[in-house]
mmCIF file with all atom_site columns, C-alpha atoms in Angstrom:
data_model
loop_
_atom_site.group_PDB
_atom_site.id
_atom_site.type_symbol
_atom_site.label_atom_id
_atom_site.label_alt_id
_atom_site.label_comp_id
_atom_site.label_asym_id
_atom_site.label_entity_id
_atom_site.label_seq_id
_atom_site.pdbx_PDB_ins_code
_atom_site.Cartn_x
_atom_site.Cartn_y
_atom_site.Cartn_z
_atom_site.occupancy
_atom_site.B_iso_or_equiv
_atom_site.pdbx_formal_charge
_atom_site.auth_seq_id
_atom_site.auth_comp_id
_atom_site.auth_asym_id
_atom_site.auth_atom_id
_atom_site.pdbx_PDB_model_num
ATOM 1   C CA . UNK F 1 1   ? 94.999  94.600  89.776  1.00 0.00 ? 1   UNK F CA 1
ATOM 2   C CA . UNK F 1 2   ? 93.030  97.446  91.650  1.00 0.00 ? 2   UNK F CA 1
ATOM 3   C CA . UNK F 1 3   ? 90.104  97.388  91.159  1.00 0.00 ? 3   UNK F CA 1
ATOM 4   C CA . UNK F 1 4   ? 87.906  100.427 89.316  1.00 0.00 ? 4   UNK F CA 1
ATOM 5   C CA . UNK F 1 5   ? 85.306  100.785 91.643  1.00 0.00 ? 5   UNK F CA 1
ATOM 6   C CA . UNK F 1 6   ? 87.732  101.023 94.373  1.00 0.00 ? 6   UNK F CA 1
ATOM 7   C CA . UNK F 1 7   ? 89.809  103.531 92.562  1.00 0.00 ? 7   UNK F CA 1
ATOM 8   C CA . UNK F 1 8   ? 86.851  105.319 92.357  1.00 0.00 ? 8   UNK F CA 1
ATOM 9   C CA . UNK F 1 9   ? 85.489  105.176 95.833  1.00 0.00 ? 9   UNK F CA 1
ATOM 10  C CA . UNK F 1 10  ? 89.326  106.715 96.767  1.00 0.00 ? 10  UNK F CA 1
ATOM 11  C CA . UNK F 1 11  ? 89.022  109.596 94.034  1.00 0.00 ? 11  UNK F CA 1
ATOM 12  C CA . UNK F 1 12  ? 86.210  110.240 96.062  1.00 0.00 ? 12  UNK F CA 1
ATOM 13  C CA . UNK F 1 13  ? 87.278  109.680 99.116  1.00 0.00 ? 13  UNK F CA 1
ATOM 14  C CA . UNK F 1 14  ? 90.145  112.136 98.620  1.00 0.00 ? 14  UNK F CA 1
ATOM 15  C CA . UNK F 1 15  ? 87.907  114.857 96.847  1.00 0.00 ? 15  UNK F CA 1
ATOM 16  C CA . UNK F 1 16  ? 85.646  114.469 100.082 1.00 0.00 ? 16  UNK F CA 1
ATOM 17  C CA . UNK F 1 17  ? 88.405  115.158 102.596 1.00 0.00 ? 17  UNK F CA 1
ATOM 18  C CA . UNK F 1 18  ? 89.805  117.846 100.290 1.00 0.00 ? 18  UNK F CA 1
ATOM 19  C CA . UNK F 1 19  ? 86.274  119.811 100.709 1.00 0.00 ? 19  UNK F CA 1
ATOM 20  C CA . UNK F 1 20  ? 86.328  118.909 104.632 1.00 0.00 ? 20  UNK F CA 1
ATOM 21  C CA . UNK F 1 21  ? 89.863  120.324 104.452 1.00 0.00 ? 21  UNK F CA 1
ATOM 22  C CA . UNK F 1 22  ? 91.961  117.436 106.094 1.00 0.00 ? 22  UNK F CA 1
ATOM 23  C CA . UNK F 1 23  ? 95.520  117.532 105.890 1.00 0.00 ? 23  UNK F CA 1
ATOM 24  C CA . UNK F 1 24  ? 96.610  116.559 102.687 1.00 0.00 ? 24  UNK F CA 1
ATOM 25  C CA . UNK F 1 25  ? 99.641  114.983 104.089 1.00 0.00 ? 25  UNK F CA 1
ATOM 26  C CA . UNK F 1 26  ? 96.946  112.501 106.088 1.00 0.00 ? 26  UNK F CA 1
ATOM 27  C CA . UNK F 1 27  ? 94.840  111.822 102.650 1.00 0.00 ? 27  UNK F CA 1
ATOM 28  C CA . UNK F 1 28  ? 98.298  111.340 100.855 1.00 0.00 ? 28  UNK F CA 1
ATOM 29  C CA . UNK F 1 29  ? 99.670  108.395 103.293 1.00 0.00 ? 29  UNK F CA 1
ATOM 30  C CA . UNK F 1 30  ? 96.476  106.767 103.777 1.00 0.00 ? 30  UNK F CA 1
ATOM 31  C CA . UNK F 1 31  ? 95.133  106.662 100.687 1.00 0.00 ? 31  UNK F CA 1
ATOM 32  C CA . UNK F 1 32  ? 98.384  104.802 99.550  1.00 0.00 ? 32  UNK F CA 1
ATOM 33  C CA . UNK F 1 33  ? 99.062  102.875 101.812 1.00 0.00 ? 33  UNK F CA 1
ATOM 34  C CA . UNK F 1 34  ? 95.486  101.539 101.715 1.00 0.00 ? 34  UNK F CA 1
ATOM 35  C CA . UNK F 1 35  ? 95.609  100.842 98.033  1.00 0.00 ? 35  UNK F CA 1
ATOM 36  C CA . UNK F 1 36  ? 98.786  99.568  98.339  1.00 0.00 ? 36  UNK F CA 1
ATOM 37  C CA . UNK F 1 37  ? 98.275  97.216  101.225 1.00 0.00 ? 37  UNK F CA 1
ATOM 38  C CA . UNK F 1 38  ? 94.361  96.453  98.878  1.00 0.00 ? 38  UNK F CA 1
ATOM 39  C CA . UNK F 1 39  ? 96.453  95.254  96.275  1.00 0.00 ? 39  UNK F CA 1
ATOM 40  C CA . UNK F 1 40  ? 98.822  92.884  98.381  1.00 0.00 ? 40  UNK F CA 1
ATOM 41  C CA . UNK F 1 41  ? 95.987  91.205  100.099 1.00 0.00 ? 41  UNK F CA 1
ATOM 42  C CA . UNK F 1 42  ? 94.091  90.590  96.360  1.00 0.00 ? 42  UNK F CA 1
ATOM 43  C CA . UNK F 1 43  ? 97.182  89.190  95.820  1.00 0.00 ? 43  UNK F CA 1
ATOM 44  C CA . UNK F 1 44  ? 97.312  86.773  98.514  1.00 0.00 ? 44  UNK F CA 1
ATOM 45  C CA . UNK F 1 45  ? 94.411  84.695  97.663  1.00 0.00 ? 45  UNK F CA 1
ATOM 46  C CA . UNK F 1 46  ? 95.443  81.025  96.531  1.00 0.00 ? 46  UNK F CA 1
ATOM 47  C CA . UNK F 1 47  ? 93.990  81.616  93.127  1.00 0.00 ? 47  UNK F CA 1
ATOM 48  C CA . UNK F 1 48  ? 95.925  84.448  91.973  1.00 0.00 ? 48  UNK F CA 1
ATOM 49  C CA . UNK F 1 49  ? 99.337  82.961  94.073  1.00 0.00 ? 49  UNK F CA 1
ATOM 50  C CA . UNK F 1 50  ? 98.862  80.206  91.725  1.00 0.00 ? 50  UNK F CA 1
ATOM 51  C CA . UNK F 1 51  ? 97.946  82.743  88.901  1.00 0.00 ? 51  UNK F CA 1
ATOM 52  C CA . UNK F 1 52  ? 101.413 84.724  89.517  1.00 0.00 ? 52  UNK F CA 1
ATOM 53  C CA . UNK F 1 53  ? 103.165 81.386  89.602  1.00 0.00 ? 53  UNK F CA 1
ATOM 54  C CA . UNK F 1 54  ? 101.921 79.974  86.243  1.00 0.00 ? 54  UNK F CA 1
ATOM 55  C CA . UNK F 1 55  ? 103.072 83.433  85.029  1.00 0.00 ? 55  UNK F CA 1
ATOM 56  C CA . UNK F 1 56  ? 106.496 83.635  83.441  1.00 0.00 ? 56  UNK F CA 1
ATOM 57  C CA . UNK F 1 57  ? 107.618 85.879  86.168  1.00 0.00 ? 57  UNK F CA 1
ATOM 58  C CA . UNK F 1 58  ? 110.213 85.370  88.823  1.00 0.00 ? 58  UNK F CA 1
ATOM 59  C CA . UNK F 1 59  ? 109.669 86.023  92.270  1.00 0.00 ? 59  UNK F CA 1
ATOM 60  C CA . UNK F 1 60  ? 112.023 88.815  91.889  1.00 0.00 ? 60  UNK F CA 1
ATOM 61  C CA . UNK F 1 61  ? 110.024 90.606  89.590  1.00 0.00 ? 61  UNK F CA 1
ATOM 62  C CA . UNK F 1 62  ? 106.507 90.138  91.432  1.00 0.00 ? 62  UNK F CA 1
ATOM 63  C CA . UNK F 1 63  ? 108.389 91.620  94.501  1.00 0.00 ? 63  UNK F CA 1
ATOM 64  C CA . UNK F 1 64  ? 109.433 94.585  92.489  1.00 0.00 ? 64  UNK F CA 1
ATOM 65  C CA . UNK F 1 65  ? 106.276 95.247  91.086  1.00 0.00 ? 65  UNK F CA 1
ATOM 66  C CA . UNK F 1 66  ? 104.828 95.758  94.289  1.00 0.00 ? 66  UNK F CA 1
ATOM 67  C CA . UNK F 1 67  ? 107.405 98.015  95.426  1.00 0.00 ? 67  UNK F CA 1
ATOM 68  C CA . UNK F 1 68  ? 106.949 100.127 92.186  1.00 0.00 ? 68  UNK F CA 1
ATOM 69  C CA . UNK F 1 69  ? 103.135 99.930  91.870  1.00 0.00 ? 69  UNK F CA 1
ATOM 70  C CA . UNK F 1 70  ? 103.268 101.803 95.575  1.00 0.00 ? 70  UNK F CA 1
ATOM 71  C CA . UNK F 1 71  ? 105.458 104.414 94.357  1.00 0.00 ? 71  UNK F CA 1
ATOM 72  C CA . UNK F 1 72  ? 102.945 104.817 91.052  1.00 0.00 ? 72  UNK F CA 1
ATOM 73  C CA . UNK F 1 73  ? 100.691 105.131 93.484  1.00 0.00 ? 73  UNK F CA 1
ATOM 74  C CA . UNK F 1 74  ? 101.453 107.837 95.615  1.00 0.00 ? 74  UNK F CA 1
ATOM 75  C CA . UNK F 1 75  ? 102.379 109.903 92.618  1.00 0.00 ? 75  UNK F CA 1
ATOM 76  C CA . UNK F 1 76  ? 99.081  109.089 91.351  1.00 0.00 ? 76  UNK F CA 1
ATOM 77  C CA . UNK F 1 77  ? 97.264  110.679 94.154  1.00 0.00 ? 77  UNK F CA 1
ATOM 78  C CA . UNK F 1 78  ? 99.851  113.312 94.794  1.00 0.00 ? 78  UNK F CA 1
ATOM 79  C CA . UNK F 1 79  ? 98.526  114.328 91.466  1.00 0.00 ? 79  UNK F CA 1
ATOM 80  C CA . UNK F 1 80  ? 94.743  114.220 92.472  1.00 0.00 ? 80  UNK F CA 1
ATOM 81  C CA . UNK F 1 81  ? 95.489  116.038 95.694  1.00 0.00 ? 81  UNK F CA 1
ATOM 82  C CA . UNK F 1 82  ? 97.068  119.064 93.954  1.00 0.00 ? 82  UNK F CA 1
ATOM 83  C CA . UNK F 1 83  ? 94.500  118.909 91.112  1.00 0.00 ? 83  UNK F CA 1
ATOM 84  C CA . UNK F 1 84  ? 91.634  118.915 94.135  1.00 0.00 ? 84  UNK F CA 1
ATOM 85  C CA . UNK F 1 85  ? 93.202  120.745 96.678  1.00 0.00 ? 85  UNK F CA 1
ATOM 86  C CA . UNK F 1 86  ? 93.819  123.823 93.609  1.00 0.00 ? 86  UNK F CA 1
ATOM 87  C CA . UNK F 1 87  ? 90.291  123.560 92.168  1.00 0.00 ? 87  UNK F CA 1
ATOM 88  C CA . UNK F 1 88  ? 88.889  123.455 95.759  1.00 0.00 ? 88  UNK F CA 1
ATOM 89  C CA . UNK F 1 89  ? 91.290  125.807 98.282  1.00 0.00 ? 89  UNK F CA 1
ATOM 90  C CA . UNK F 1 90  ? 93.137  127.578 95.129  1.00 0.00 ? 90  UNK F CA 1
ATOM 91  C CA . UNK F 1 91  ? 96.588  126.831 97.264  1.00 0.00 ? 91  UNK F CA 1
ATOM 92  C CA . UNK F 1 92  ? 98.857  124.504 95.504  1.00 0.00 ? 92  UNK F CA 1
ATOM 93  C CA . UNK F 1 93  ? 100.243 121.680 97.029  1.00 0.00 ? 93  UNK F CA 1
ATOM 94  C CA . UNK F 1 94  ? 103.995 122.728 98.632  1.00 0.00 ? 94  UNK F CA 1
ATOM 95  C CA . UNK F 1 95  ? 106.798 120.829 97.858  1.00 0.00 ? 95  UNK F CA 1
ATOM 96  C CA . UNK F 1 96  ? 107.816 119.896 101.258 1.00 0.00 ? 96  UNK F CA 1
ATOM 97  C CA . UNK F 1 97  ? 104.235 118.532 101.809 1.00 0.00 ? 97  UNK F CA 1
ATOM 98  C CA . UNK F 1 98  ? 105.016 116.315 98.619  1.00 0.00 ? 98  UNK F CA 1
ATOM 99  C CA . UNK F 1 99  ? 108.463 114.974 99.695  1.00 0.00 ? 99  UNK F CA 1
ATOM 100 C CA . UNK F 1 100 ? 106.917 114.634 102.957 1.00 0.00 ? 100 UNK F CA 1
ATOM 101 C CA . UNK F 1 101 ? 103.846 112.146 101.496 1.00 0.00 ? 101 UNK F CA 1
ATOM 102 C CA . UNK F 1 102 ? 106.456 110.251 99.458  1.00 0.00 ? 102 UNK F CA 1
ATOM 103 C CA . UNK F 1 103 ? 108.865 109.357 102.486 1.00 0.00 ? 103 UNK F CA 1
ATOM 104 C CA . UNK F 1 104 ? 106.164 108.966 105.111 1.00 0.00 ? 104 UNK F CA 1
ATOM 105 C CA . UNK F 1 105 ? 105.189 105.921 102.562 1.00 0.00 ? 105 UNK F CA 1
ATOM 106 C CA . UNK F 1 106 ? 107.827 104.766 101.645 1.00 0.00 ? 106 UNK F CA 1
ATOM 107 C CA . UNK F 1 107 ? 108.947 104.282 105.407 1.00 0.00 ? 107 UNK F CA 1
ATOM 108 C CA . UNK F 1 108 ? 105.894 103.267 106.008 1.00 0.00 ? 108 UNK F CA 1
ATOM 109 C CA . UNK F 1 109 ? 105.900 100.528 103.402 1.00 0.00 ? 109 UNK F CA 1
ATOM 110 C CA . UNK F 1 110 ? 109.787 99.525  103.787 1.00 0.00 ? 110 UNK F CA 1
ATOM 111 C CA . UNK F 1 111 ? 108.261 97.786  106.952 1.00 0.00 ? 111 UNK F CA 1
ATOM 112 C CA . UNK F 1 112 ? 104.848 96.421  106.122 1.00 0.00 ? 112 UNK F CA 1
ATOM 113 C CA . UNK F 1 113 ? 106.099 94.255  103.208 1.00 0.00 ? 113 UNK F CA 1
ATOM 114 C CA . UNK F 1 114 ? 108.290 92.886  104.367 1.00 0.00 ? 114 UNK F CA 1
ATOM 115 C CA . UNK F 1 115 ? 106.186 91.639  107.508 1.00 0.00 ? 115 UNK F CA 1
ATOM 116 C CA . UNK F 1 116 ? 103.606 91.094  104.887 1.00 0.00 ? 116 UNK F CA 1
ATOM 117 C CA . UNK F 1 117 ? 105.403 88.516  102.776 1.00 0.00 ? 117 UNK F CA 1
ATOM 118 C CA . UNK F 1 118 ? 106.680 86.758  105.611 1.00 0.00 ? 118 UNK F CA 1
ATOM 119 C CA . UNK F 1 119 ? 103.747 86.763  107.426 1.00 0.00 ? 119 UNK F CA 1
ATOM 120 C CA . UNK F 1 120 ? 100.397 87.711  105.920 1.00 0.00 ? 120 UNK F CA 1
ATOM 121 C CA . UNK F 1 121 ? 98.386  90.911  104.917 1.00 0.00 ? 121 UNK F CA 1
ATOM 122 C CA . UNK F 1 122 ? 95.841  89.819  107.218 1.00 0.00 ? 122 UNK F CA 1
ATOM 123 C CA . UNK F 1 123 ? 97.911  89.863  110.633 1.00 0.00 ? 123 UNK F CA 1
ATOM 124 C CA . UNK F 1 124 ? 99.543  92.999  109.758 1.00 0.00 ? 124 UNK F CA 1
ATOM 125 C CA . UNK F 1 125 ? 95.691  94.497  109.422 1.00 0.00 ? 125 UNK F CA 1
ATOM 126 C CA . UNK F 1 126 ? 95.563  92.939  113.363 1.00 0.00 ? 126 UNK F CA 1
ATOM 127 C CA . UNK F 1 127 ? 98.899  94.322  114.518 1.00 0.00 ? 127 UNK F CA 1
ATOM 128 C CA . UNK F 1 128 ? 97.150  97.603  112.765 1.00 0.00 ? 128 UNK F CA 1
ATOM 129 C CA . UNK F 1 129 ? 93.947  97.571  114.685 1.00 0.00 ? 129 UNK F CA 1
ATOM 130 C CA . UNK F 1 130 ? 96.054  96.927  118.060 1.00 0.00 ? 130 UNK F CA 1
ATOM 131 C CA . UNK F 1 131 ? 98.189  100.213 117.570 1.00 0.00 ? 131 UNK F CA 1
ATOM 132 C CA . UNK F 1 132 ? 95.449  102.255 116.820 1.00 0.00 ? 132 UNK F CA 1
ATOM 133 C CA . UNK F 1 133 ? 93.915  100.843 120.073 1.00 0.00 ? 133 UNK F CA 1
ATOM 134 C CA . UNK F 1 134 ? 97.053  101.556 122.203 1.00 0.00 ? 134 UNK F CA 1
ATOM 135 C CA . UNK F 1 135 ? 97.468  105.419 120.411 1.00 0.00 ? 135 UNK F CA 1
ATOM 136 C CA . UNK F 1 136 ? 93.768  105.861 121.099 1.00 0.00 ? 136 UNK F CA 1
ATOM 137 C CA . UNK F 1 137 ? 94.134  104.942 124.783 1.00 0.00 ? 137 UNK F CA 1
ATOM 138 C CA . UNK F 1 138 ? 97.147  106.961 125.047 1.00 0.00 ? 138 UNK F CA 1
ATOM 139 C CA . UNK F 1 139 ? 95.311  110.028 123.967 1.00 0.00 ? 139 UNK F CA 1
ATOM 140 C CA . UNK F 1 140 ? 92.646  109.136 126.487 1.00 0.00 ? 140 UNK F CA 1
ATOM 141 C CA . UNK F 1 141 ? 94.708  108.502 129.487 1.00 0.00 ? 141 UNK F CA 1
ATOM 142 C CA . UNK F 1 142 ? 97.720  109.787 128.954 1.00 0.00 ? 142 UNK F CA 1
ATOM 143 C CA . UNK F 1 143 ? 98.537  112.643 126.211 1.00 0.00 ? 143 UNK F CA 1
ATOM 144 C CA . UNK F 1 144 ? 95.448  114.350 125.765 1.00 0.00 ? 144 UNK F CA 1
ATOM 145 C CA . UNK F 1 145 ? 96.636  116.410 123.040 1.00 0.00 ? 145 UNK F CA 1
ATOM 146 C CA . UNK F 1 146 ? 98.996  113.877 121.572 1.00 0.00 ? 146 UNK F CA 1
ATOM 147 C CA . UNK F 1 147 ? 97.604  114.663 118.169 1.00 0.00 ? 147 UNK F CA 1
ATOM 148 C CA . UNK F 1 148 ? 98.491  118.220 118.516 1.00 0.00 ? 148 UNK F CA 1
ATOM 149 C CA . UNK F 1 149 ? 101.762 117.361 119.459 1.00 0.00 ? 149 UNK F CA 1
ATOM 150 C CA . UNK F 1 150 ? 102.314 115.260 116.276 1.00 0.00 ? 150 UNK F CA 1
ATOM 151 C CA . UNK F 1 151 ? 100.939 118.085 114.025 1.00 0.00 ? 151 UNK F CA 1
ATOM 152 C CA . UNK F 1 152 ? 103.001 120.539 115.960 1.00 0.00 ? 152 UNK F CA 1
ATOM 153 C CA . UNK F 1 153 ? 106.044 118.611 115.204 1.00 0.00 ? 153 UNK F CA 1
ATOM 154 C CA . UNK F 1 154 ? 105.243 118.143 111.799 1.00 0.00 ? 154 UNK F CA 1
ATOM 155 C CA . UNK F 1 155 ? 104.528 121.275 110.856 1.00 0.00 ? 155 UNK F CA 1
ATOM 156 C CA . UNK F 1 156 ? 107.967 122.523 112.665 1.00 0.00 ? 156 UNK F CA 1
ATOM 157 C CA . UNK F 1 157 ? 109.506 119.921 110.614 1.00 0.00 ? 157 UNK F CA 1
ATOM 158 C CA . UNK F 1 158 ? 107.819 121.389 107.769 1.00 0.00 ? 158 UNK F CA 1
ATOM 159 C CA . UNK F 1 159 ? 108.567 124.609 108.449 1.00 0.00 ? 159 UNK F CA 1
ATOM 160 C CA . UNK F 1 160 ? 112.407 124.602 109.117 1.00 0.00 ? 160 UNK F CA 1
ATOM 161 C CA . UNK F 1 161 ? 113.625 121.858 107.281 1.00 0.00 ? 161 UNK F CA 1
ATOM 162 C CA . UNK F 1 162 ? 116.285 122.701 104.374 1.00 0.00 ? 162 UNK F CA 1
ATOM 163 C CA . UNK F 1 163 ? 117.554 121.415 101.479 1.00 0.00 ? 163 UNK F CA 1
ATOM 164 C CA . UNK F 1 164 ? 120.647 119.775 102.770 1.00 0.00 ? 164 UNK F CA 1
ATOM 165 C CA . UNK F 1 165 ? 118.470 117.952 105.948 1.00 0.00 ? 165 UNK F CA 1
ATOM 166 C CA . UNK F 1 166 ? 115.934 116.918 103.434 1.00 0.00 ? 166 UNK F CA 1
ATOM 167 C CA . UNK F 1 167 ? 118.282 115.247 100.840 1.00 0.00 ? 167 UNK F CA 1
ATOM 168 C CA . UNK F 1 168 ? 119.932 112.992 103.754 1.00 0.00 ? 168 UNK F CA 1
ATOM 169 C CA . UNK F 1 169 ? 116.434 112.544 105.046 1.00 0.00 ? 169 UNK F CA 1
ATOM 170 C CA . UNK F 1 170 ? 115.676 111.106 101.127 1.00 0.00 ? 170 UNK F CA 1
ATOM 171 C CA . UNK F 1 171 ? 119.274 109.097 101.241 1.00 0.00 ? 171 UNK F CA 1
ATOM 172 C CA . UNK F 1 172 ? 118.263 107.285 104.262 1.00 0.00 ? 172 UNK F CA 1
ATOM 173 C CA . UNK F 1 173 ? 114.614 106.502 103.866 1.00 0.00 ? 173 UNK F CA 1
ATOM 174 C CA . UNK F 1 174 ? 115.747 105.669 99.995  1.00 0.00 ? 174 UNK F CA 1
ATOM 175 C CA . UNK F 1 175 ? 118.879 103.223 101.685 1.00 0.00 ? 175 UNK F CA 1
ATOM 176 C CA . UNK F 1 176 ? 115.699 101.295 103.922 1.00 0.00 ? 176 UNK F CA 1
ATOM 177 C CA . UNK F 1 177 ? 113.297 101.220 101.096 1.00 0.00 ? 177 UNK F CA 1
ATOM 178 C CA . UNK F 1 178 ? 115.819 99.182  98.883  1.00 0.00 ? 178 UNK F CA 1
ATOM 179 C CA . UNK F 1 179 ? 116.872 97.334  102.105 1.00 0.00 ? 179 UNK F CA 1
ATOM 180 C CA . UNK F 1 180 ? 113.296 96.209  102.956 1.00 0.00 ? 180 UNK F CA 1
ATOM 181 C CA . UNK F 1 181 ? 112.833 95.499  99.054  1.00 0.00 ? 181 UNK F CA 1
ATOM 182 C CA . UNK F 1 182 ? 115.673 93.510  99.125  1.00 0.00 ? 182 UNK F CA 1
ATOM 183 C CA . UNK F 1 183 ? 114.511 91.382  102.013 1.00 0.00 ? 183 UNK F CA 1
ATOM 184 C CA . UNK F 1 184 ? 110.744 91.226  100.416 1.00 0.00 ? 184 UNK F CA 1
ATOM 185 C CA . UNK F 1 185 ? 112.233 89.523  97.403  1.00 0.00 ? 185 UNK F CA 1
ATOM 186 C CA . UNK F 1 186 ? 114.979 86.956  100.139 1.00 0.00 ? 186 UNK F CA 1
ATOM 187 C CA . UNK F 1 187 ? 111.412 86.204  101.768 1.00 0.00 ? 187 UNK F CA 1
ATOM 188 C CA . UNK F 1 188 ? 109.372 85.386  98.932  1.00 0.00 ? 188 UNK F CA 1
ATOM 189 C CA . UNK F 1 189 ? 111.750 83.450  97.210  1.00 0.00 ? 189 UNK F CA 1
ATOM 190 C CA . UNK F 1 190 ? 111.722 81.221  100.040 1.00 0.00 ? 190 UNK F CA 1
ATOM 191 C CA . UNK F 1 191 ? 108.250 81.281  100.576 1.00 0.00 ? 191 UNK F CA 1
ATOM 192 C CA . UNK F 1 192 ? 106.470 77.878  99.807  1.00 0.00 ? 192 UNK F CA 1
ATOM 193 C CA . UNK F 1 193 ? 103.302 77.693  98.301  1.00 0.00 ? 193 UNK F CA 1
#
């Protein structure tokens, strides 16, 4: 379970980038991802692996809780974002800013638990630190203004996405989220403790 001083800390984290005006979309995925990925790693320790197996819970049904807890969530801050970024900006959050938080994390997610279960938390917070290193560099040496180029694109996406591109967009990142869920619960259940 998450822990109320951390929840905290991210209410204000989020209410702090919301008066810095960050992109929401950036406070949206990282703020659940982190709390997500928090809450797998609490999980991990021996004691509470031994906890969730004295529990009269399958495997299946730990898996699944992790996959909905992230979607509970993102909502969950989706819902402090518009709340802040109204009371703070009066601008409402857009809709295609809110699909756009929900698939960027689910994507997101559909591969780090899997690599997370069959690995651990703790080497997916290494293969992390590497790719920030290597986008860093890039920017550095190579694409300057790589990170203008990403907003660019998103904000194009953004801007001239439609209805029917967004609904196969949902369809496909929904089809590897229940994939990767899938394989989460293949690779815990033959996980050995």
């Amino acid at each position: 379970m998450i822990h109320k001083k951390m929840l905290l800390t991210m209410l204000l984290g989020i209410i702090a980038y919301m008066f810095l005006d960050v992109s929401v979309l950036f406070v949206g995925i990282i703020f659940s991802i982190a709390t997500a990925m928090t809450a797998f790693s609490v999980d991990e320790k021996k004691s509470i692996q031994l906890l969730l197996s004295s529990l009269p819970y399958t495997r299946k049904e730990i898996v699944s809780s992790k996959y909905l807890s992230l979607i509970m969530y993102t909502l969950f801050y989706i819902i402090i974002i518009f709340i802040a970024k109204y009371a703070i900006h009066q601008k409402p959050l857009e809709w295609k800013q809110l699909f756009f938080i929900i698939s960027a994390v689910m994507l997101i997610a559909s591969f780090m638990y899997p690599f997370s279960y069959k690995y651990k938390s703790q080497y997916l917070f290494t293969v992390t630190i590497f790719v920030f290193g290597a986008y860093f560099l890039a920017i550095k040496l190579f694409i300057p203004n790589l990170n203008d180029l990403i907003r660019e694109y998103v904000v194009n996406l953004l801007a001239f996405a439609n209805v029917p591109i967004l609904v196969v967009i949902a369809i496909v990142i929904l089809v590897i989220y229940s994939v990767s869920w899938m394989l989460s619960i293949k690779i815990y259940e033959n996980k050995v403790f």
